[in-house]
Amino acid sequence: KIPSINAQCPSGSVALLHNSECVTNVQCQNQAPGYICYNGVCCSDGTDTISTVPYNGYCTMNNQCRVEHTQCLNNHCVCDNEYAYSGQACVPVIKNCASNEVNVRGSCYRKVSYGFQCEHTEQCTYEGGICNDGLCRCANGFLFDNTKCLPQVTTATCRQSNAKVEITNGVVKNCYNEPCAVGYFCEFNANFNNGQYICCGSDANDIYATCRQSNAKVEITNGVVKNCYNEPCAVGYFCEFNANFNNGQYICCGSDANDIYGIIRMLPGTDKPLECSTANSCTYVNTPNCVMSPRYGYKVCCSTMIC
């Protein structure tokens, strides 16, 4: 029995019946578009066999490969990069990420908090976080409370258009039962919740920026709270995000480096420190210590041991 000419073509491909012998692909394509030269025979390139070629089967294009996450590489259907064949499917190659990272489709990405840069939502470590425009944020209709995203209550409104409603743990505060916070005043809203007393005004933190650490202070430059998203903090200060101030802003918190230095005895009428030589050479009540000053490069009379 003479074998069928189709047997010379790869599985799922059909031979060109007339004048099908060839040496190059061009010979086949001149006779019929979509045919290639295979084993000296013009065979269909598989456009009629989309998603029919099994793993490791012969192919000429990616869409012929039947198994998900495969590609046509060197005329064989194989797994995409970062995928491995399990015998039935191409599955992601699992990577062991560091404790401060998260695995996203086989790659490790840094875990981040609200307001920091991201590529995937899985990087946002707080409840309800999403990666939007390259930053971890809350979805529309939600607000960040420094730990998670909470539904934004918009049904209660104040008489003054520029005032806002005080929200506590996601609930409109009822000032009939408890006092309003500093900056808020109690008023009756007949439309909200079938009539309720609500707190209206502005959060004190909206006006005055505060730091997470109670003993830290905010860096002020020319009377304005410094935005460390745009410029670096001074020595002694560190950048942190304040969700309440200015509708959310990065601020510098810490202490001025000058606060850790003592007072230096200056030469009268100048801005030059008085130089000393020995431990007992400073005879002044307020600056009795003769210490080396890293800032000036020589010993000075200082009120403390650091100048």
PDB file of N, CA and C in Angstrom, residues 69-139:
ATOM      1  N   HIS A  69      -0.811  28.700  28.149  1.00  0.00           N
ATOM      2  CA  HIS A  69       0.515  29.189  28.547  1.00  0.00           C
ATOM      3  C   HIS A  69       1.632  28.485  27.776  1.00  0.00           C
ATOM      4  N   THR A  70       1.376  28.180  26.484  1.00  0.00           N
ATOM      5  CA  THR A  70       2.424  27.617  25.633  1.00  0.00           C
ATOM      6  C   THR A  70       2.704  28.566  24.480  1.00  0.00           C
ATOM      7  N   GLN A  71       3.845  28.356  23.828  1.00  0.00           N
ATOM      8  CA  GLN A  71       4.237  29.142  22.670  1.00  0.00           C
ATOM      9  C   GLN A  71       4.895  28.215  21.651  1.00  0.00           C
ATOM     10  N   CYS A  72       4.890  28.648  20.393  1.00  0.00           N
ATOM     11  CA  CYS A  72       5.534  27.861  19.341  1.00  0.00           C
ATOM     12  C   CYS A  72       6.988  28.305  19.259  1.00  0.00           C
ATOM     13  N   LEU A  73       7.891  27.457  19.735  1.00  0.00           N
ATOM     14  CA  LEU A  73       9.311  27.774  19.770  1.00  0.00           C
ATOM     15  C   LEU A  73      10.081  26.673  19.050  1.00  0.00           C
ATOM     16  N   ASN A  74      10.835  27.071  18.023  1.00  0.00           N
ATOM     17  CA  ASN A  74      11.577  26.095  17.204  1.00  0.00           C
ATOM     18  C   ASN A  74      10.641  25.012  16.648  1.00  0.00           C
ATOM     19  N   ASN A  75       9.446  25.456  16.207  1.00  0.00           N
ATOM     20  CA  ASN A  75       8.438  24.573  15.591  1.00  0.00           C
ATOM     21  C   ASN A  75       7.904  23.509  16.541  1.00  0.00           C
ATOM     22  N   HIS A  76       7.932  23.790  17.850  1.00  0.00           N
ATOM     23  CA  HIS A  76       7.339  22.881  18.824  1.00  0.00           C
ATOM     24  C   HIS A  76       6.584  23.691  19.877  1.00  0.00           C
ATOM     25  N   CYS A  77       5.431  23.178  20.298  1.00  0.00           N
ATOM     26  CA  CYS A  77       4.646  23.839  21.339  1.00  0.00           C
ATOM     27  C   CYS A  77       5.278  23.546  22.702  1.00  0.00           C
ATOM     28  N   VAL A  78       5.804  24.590  23.349  1.00  0.00           N
ATOM     29  CA  VAL A  78       6.452  24.441  24.652  1.00  0.00           C
ATOM     30  C   VAL A  78       5.907  25.511  25.599  1.00  0.00           C
ATOM     31  N   CYS A  79       6.188  25.357  26.899  1.00  0.00           N
ATOM     32  CA  CYS A  79       5.669  26.286  27.900  1.00  0.00           C
ATOM     33  C   CYS A  79       6.302  27.670  27.753  1.00  0.00           C
ATOM     34  N   ASP A  80       5.505  28.705  28.112  1.00  0.00           N
ATOM     35  CA  ASP A  80       6.015  30.072  28.146  1.00  0.00           C
ATOM     36  C   ASP A  80       7.107  30.193  29.207  1.00  0.00           C
ATOM     37  N   ASN A  81       7.831  31.310  29.155  1.00  0.00           N
ATOM     38  CA  ASN A  81       8.832  31.585  30.183  1.00  0.00           C
ATOM     39  C   ASN A  81       8.177  31.623  31.557  1.00  0.00           C
ATOM     40  N   GLU A  82       8.882  31.115  32.561  1.00  0.00           N
ATOM     41  CA  GLU A  82       8.433  31.053  33.949  1.00  0.00           C
ATOM     42  C   GLU A  82       7.267  30.089  34.132  1.00  0.00           C
ATOM     43  N   TYR A  83       7.055  29.171  33.160  1.00  0.00           N
ATOM     44  CA  TYR A  83       6.079  28.087  33.288  1.00  0.00           C
ATOM     45  C   TYR A  83       6.789  26.767  33.012  1.00  0.00           C
ATOM     46  N   ALA A  84       6.292  25.684  33.619  1.00  0.00           N
ATOM     47  CA  ALA A  84       6.875  24.351  33.428  1.00  0.00           C
ATOM     48  C   ALA A  84       5.753  23.349  33.171  1.00  0.00           C
ATOM     49  N   TYR A  85       6.053  22.314  32.361  1.00  0.00           N
ATOM     50  CA  TYR A  85       5.038  21.321  31.993  1.00  0.00           C
ATOM     51  C   TYR A  85       4.923  20.274  33.099  1.00  0.00           C
ATOM     52  N   SER A  86       3.688  20.052  33.566  1.00  0.00           N
ATOM     53  CA  SER A  86       3.441  19.111  34.658  1.00  0.00           C
ATOM     54  C   SER A  86       3.047  17.727  34.170  1.00  0.00           C
ATOM     55  N   GLY A  87       2.969  17.559  32.846  1.00  0.00           N
ATOM     56  CA  GLY A  87       2.473  16.316  32.272  1.00  0.00           C
ATOM     57  C   GLY A  87       1.090  16.486  31.686  1.00  0.00           C
ATOM     58  N   GLN A  88       0.379  17.517  32.166  1.00  0.00           N
ATOM     59  CA  GLN A  88      -0.961  17.811  31.658  1.00  0.00           C
ATOM     60  C   GLN A  88      -1.137  19.282  31.307  1.00  0.00           C
ATOM     61  N   ALA A  89      -0.405  20.150  31.999  1.00  0.00           N
ATOM     62  CA  ALA A  89      -0.574  21.590  31.788  1.00  0.00           C
ATOM     63  C   ALA A  89       0.736  22.308  32.084  1.00  0.00           C
ATOM     64  N   CYS A  90       0.817  23.566  31.602  1.00  0.00           N
ATOM     65  CA  CYS A  90       1.944  24.427  31.926  1.00  0.00           C
ATOM     66  C   CYS A  90       1.564  25.242  33.163  1.00  0.00           C
ATOM     67  N   VAL A  91       2.306  25.071  34.241  1.00  0.00           N
ATOM     68  CA  VAL A  91       1.983  25.721  35.512  1.00  0.00           C
ATOM     69  C   VAL A  91       3.105  26.688  35.874  1.00  0.00           C
ATOM     70  N   PRO A  92       2.786  27.770  36.637  1.00  0.00           N
ATOM     71  CA  PRO A  92       3.820  28.739  37.013  1.00  0.00           C
ATOM     72  C   PRO A  92       4.921  28.090  37.841  1.00  0.00           C
ATOM     73  N   VAL A  93       6.140  28.537  37.589  1.00  0.00           N
ATOM     74  CA  VAL A  93       7.271  28.086  38.401  1.00  0.00           C
ATOM     75  C   VAL A  93       7.228  28.856  39.716  1.00  0.00           C
ATOM     76  N   ILE A  94       7.057  28.157  40.827  1.00  0.00           N
ATOM     77  CA  ILE A  94       6.918  28.795  42.133  1.00  0.00           C
ATOM     78  C   ILE A  94       8.285  29.242  42.643  1.00  0.00           C
ATOM     79  N   LYS A  95       8.359  30.527  43.032  1.00  0.00           N
ATOM     80  CA  LYS A  95       9.586  31.070  43.599  1.00  0.00           C
ATOM     81  C   LYS A  95       9.387  31.318  45.092  1.00  0.00           C
ATOM     82  N   ASN A  96      10.410  31.073  45.879  1.00  0.00           N
ATOM     83  CA  ASN A  96      10.378  31.382  47.300  1.00  0.00           C
ATOM     84  C   ASN A  96      10.824  32.829  47.485  1.00  0.00           C
ATOM     85  N   CYS A  97       9.861  33.700  47.775  1.00  0.00           N
ATOM     86  CA  CYS A  97      10.159  35.121  47.921  1.00  0.00           C
ATOM     87  C   CYS A  97      10.557  35.433  49.362  1.00  0.00           C
ATOM     88  N   ALA A  98      11.249  36.555  49.554  1.00  0.00           N
ATOM     89  CA  ALA A  98      11.635  37.009  50.887  1.00  0.00           C
ATOM     90  C   ALA A  98      10.398  37.420  51.675  1.00  0.00           C
ATOM     91  N   SER A  99      10.550  37.572  52.991  1.00  0.00           N
ATOM     92  CA  SER A  99       9.414  37.887  53.859  1.00  0.00           C
ATOM     93  C   SER A  99       8.785  39.233  53.528  1.00  0.00           C
ATOM     94  N   ASN A 100       9.566  40.148  52.954  1.00  0.00           N
ATOM     95  CA  ASN A 100       9.033  41.467  52.589  1.00  0.00           C
ATOM     96  C   ASN A 100       8.613  41.534  51.125  1.00  0.00           C
ATOM     97  N   GLU A 101       8.448  40.361  50.499  1.00  0.00           N
ATOM     98  CA  GLU A 101       8.040  40.289  49.100  1.00  0.00           C
ATOM     99  C   GLU A 101       6.808  39.407  48.957  1.00  0.00           C
ATOM    100  N   VAL A 102       6.161  39.492  47.779  1.00  0.00           N
ATOM    101  CA  VAL A 102       4.992  38.674  47.471  1.00  0.00           C
ATOM    102  C   VAL A 102       5.171  38.074  46.081  1.00  0.00           C
ATOM    103  N   ASN A 103       4.710  36.836  45.917  1.00  0.00           N
ATOM    104  CA  ASN A 103       4.826  36.140  44.633  1.00  0.00           C
ATOM    105  C   ASN A 103       3.634  36.511  43.756  1.00  0.00           C
ATOM    106  N   VAL A 104       3.909  37.093  42.607  1.00  0.00           N
ATOM    107  CA  VAL A 104       2.863  37.452  41.647  1.00  0.00           C
ATOM    108  C   VAL A 104       3.180  36.768  40.328  1.00  0.00           C
ATOM    109  N   ARG A 105       2.418  35.736  40.022  1.00  0.00           N
ATOM    110  CA  ARG A 105       2.583  34.975  38.784  1.00  0.00           C
ATOM    111  C   ARG A 105       4.035  34.542  38.561  1.00  0.00           C
ATOM    112  N   GLY A 106       4.630  34.013  39.629  1.00  0.00           N
ATOM    113  CA  GLY A 106       5.957  33.438  39.520  1.00  0.00           C
ATOM    114  C   GLY A 106       7.107  34.398  39.719  1.00  0.00           C
ATOM    115  N   SER A 107       6.825  35.684  39.949  1.00  0.00           N
ATOM    116  CA  SER A 107       7.886  36.668  40.183  1.00  0.00           C
ATOM    117  C   SER A 107       7.695  37.319  41.549  1.00  0.00           C
ATOM    118  N   CYS A 108       8.793  37.741  42.167  1.00  0.00           N
ATOM    119  CA  CYS A 108       8.753  38.346  43.497  1.00  0.00           C
ATOM    120  C   CYS A 108       8.705  39.877  43.382  1.00  0.00           C
ATOM    121  N   TYR A 109       7.781  40.488  44.128  1.00  0.00           N
ATOM    122  CA  TYR A 109       7.653  41.946  44.151  1.00  0.00           C
ATOM    123  C   TYR A 109       7.616  42.418  45.604  1.00  0.00           C
ATOM    124  N   ARG A 110       8.127  43.625  45.842  1.00  0.00           N
ATOM    125  CA  ARG A 110       8.198  44.175  47.197  1.00  0.00           C
ATOM    126  C   ARG A 110       6.802  44.507  47.730  1.00  0.00           C
ATOM    127  N   LYS A 111       6.530  44.129  48.991  1.00  0.00           N
ATOM    128  CA  LYS A 111       5.281  44.512  49.648  1.00  0.00           C
ATOM    129  C   LYS A 111       5.353  45.992  50.004  1.00  0.00           C
ATOM    130  N   VAL A 112       4.267  46.714  49.777  1.00  0.00           N
ATOM    131  CA  VAL A 112       4.269  48.154  50.053  1.00  0.00           C
ATOM    132  C   VAL A 112       2.988  48.550  50.765  1.00  0.00           C
ATOM    133  N   SER A 113       3.015  49.717  51.410  1.00  0.00           N
ATOM    134  CA  SER A 113       1.856  50.242  52.115  1.00  0.00           C
ATOM    135  C   SER A 113       1.205  51.349  51.295  1.00  0.00           C
ATOM    136  N   TYR A 114       0.212  51.991  51.894  1.00  0.00           N
ATOM    137  CA  TYR A 114      -0.582  53.004  51.200  1.00  0.00           C
ATOM    138  C   TYR A 114       0.302  54.143  50.691  1.00  0.00           C
ATOM    139  N   GLY A 115       0.083  54.525  49.434  1.00  0.00           N
ATOM    140  CA  GLY A 115       0.774  55.667  48.855  1.00  0.00           C
ATOM    141  C   GLY A 115       2.117  55.370  48.231  1.00  0.00           C
ATOM    142  N   PHE A 116       2.590  54.107  48.339  1.00  0.00           N
ATOM    143  CA  PHE A 116       3.893  53.771  47.777  1.00  0.00           C
ATOM    144  C   PHE A 116       3.740  53.141  46.391  1.00  0.00           C
ATOM    145  N   GLN A 117       4.827  53.139  45.630  1.00  0.00           N
ATOM    146  CA  GLN A 117       4.798  52.657  44.250  1.00  0.00           C
ATOM    147  C   GLN A 117       4.574  51.149  44.186  1.00  0.00           C
ATOM    148  N   CYS A 118       3.827  50.713  43.153  1.00  0.00           N
ATOM    149  CA  CYS A 118       3.508  49.299  42.981  1.00  0.00           C
ATOM    150  C   CYS A 118       3.335  48.995  41.498  1.00  0.00           C
ATOM    151  N   GLU A 119       3.330  47.693  41.199  1.00  0.00           N
ATOM    152  CA  GLU A 119       3.029  47.207  39.852  1.00  0.00           C
ATOM    153  C   GLU A 119       1.804  46.304  39.855  1.00  0.00           C
ATOM    154  N   HIS A 120       1.533  45.663  40.994  1.00  0.00           N
ATOM    155  CA  HIS A 120       0.417  44.727  41.102  1.00  0.00           C
ATOM    156  C   HIS A 120      -0.339  44.971  42.408  1.00  0.00           C
ATOM    157  N   THR A 121      -1.656  44.733  42.377  1.00  0.00           N
ATOM    158  CA  THR A 121      -2.485  44.914  43.566  1.00  0.00           C
ATOM    159  C   THR A 121      -2.023  44.025  44.709  1.00  0.00           C
ATOM    160  N   GLU A 122      -1.502  42.833  44.383  1.00  0.00           N
ATOM    161  CA  GLU A 122      -1.053  41.912  45.429  1.00  0.00           C
ATOM    162  C   GLU A 122       0.041  42.518  46.308  1.00  0.00           C
ATOM    163  N   GLN A 123       0.732  43.543  45.837  1.00  0.00           N
ATOM    164  CA  GLN A 123       1.794  44.179  46.626  1.00  0.00           C
ATOM    165  C   GLN A 123       1.237  45.023  47.767  1.00  0.00           C
ATOM    166  N   CYS A 124       0.014  45.508  47.633  1.00  0.00           N
ATOM    167  CA  CYS A 124      -0.588  46.391  48.640  1.00  0.00           C
ATOM    168  C   CYS A 124      -0.987  45.550  49.850  1.00  0.00           C
ATOM    169  N   THR A 125      -0.333  45.772  50.989  1.00  0.00           N
ATOM    170  CA  THR A 125      -0.435  44.860  52.123  1.00  0.00           C
ATOM    171  C   THR A 125      -1.638  45.109  53.023  1.00  0.00           C
ATOM    172  N   TYR A 126      -2.353  46.204  52.857  1.00  0.00           N
ATOM    173  CA  TYR A 126      -3.461  46.526  53.754  1.00  0.00           C
ATOM    174  C   TYR A 126      -4.793  46.079  53.138  1.00  0.00           C
ATOM    175  N   GLU A 127      -5.793  45.919  53.978  1.00  0.00           N
ATOM    176  CA  GLU A 127      -7.107  45.428  53.549  1.00  0.00           C
ATOM    177  C   GLU A 127      -7.783  46.416  52.593  1.00  0.00           C
ATOM    178  N   GLY A 128      -8.207  45.910  51.444  1.00  0.00           N
ATOM    179  CA  GLY A 128      -8.917  46.737  50.473  1.00  0.00           C
ATOM    180  C   GLY A 128      -8.023  47.520  49.536  1.00  0.00           C
ATOM    181  N   GLY A 129      -6.701  47.330  49.623  1.00  0.00           N
ATOM    182  CA  GLY A 129      -5.776  48.094  48.795  1.00  0.00           C
ATOM    183  C   GLY A 129      -5.773  47.648  47.342  1.00  0.00           C
ATOM    184  N   ILE A 130      -5.583  48.589  46.424  1.00  0.00           N
ATOM    185  CA  ILE A 130      -5.452  48.294  45.001  1.00  0.00           C
ATOM    186  C   ILE A 130      -4.283  49.100  44.442  1.00  0.00           C
ATOM    187  N   CYS A 131      -3.671  48.577  43.392  1.00  0.00           N
ATOM    188  CA  CYS A 131      -2.597  49.303  42.706  1.00  0.00           C
ATOM    189  C   CYS A 131      -3.228  50.113  41.579  1.00  0.00           C
ATOM    190  N   ASN A 132      -3.225  51.432  41.720  1.00  0.00           N
ATOM    191  CA  ASN A 132      -3.882  52.315  40.760  1.00  0.00           C
ATOM    192  C   ASN A 132      -2.909  53.411  40.343  1.00  0.00           C
ATOM    193  N   ASP A 133      -2.651  53.507  39.030  1.00  0.00           N
ATOM    194  CA  ASP A 133      -1.716  54.499  38.498  1.00  0.00           C
ATOM    195  C   ASP A 133      -0.341  54.383  39.154  1.00  0.00           C
ATOM    196  N   GLY A 134       0.077  53.143  39.427  1.00  0.00           N
ATOM    197  CA  GLY A 134       1.412  52.908  39.952  1.00  0.00           C
ATOM    198  C   GLY A 134       1.576  53.143  41.435  1.00  0.00           C
ATOM    199  N   LEU A 135       0.465  53.385  42.166  1.00  0.00           N
ATOM    200  CA  LEU A 135       0.528  53.607  43.612  1.00  0.00           C
ATOM    201  C   LEU A 135      -0.524  52.767  44.319  1.00  0.00           C
ATOM    202  N   CYS A 136      -0.206  52.292  45.527  1.00  0.00           N
ATOM    203  CA  CYS A 136      -1.182  51.564  46.340  1.00  0.00           C
ATOM    204  C   CYS A 136      -2.171  52.565  46.931  1.00  0.00           C
ATOM    205  N   ARG A 137      -3.455  52.367  46.620  1.00  0.00           N
ATOM    206  CA  ARG A 137      -4.490  53.287  47.076  1.00  0.00           C
ATOM    207  C   ARG A 137      -5.725  52.492  47.496  1.00  0.00           C
ATOM    208  N   CYS A 138      -6.812  53.206  47.782  1.00  0.00           N
ATOM    209  CA  CYS A 138      -8.115  52.582  48.015  1.00  0.00           C
ATOM    210  C   CYS A 138      -8.963  52.752  46.759  1.00  0.00           C
ATOM    211  N   ALA A 139      -9.921  51.846  46.576  1.00  0.00           N
ATOM    212  CA  ALA A 139     -10.830  51.943  45.439  1.00  0.00           C
ATOM    213  C   ALA A 139     -11.740  53.158  45.610  1.00  0.00           C
TER     214      ALA A 139
END
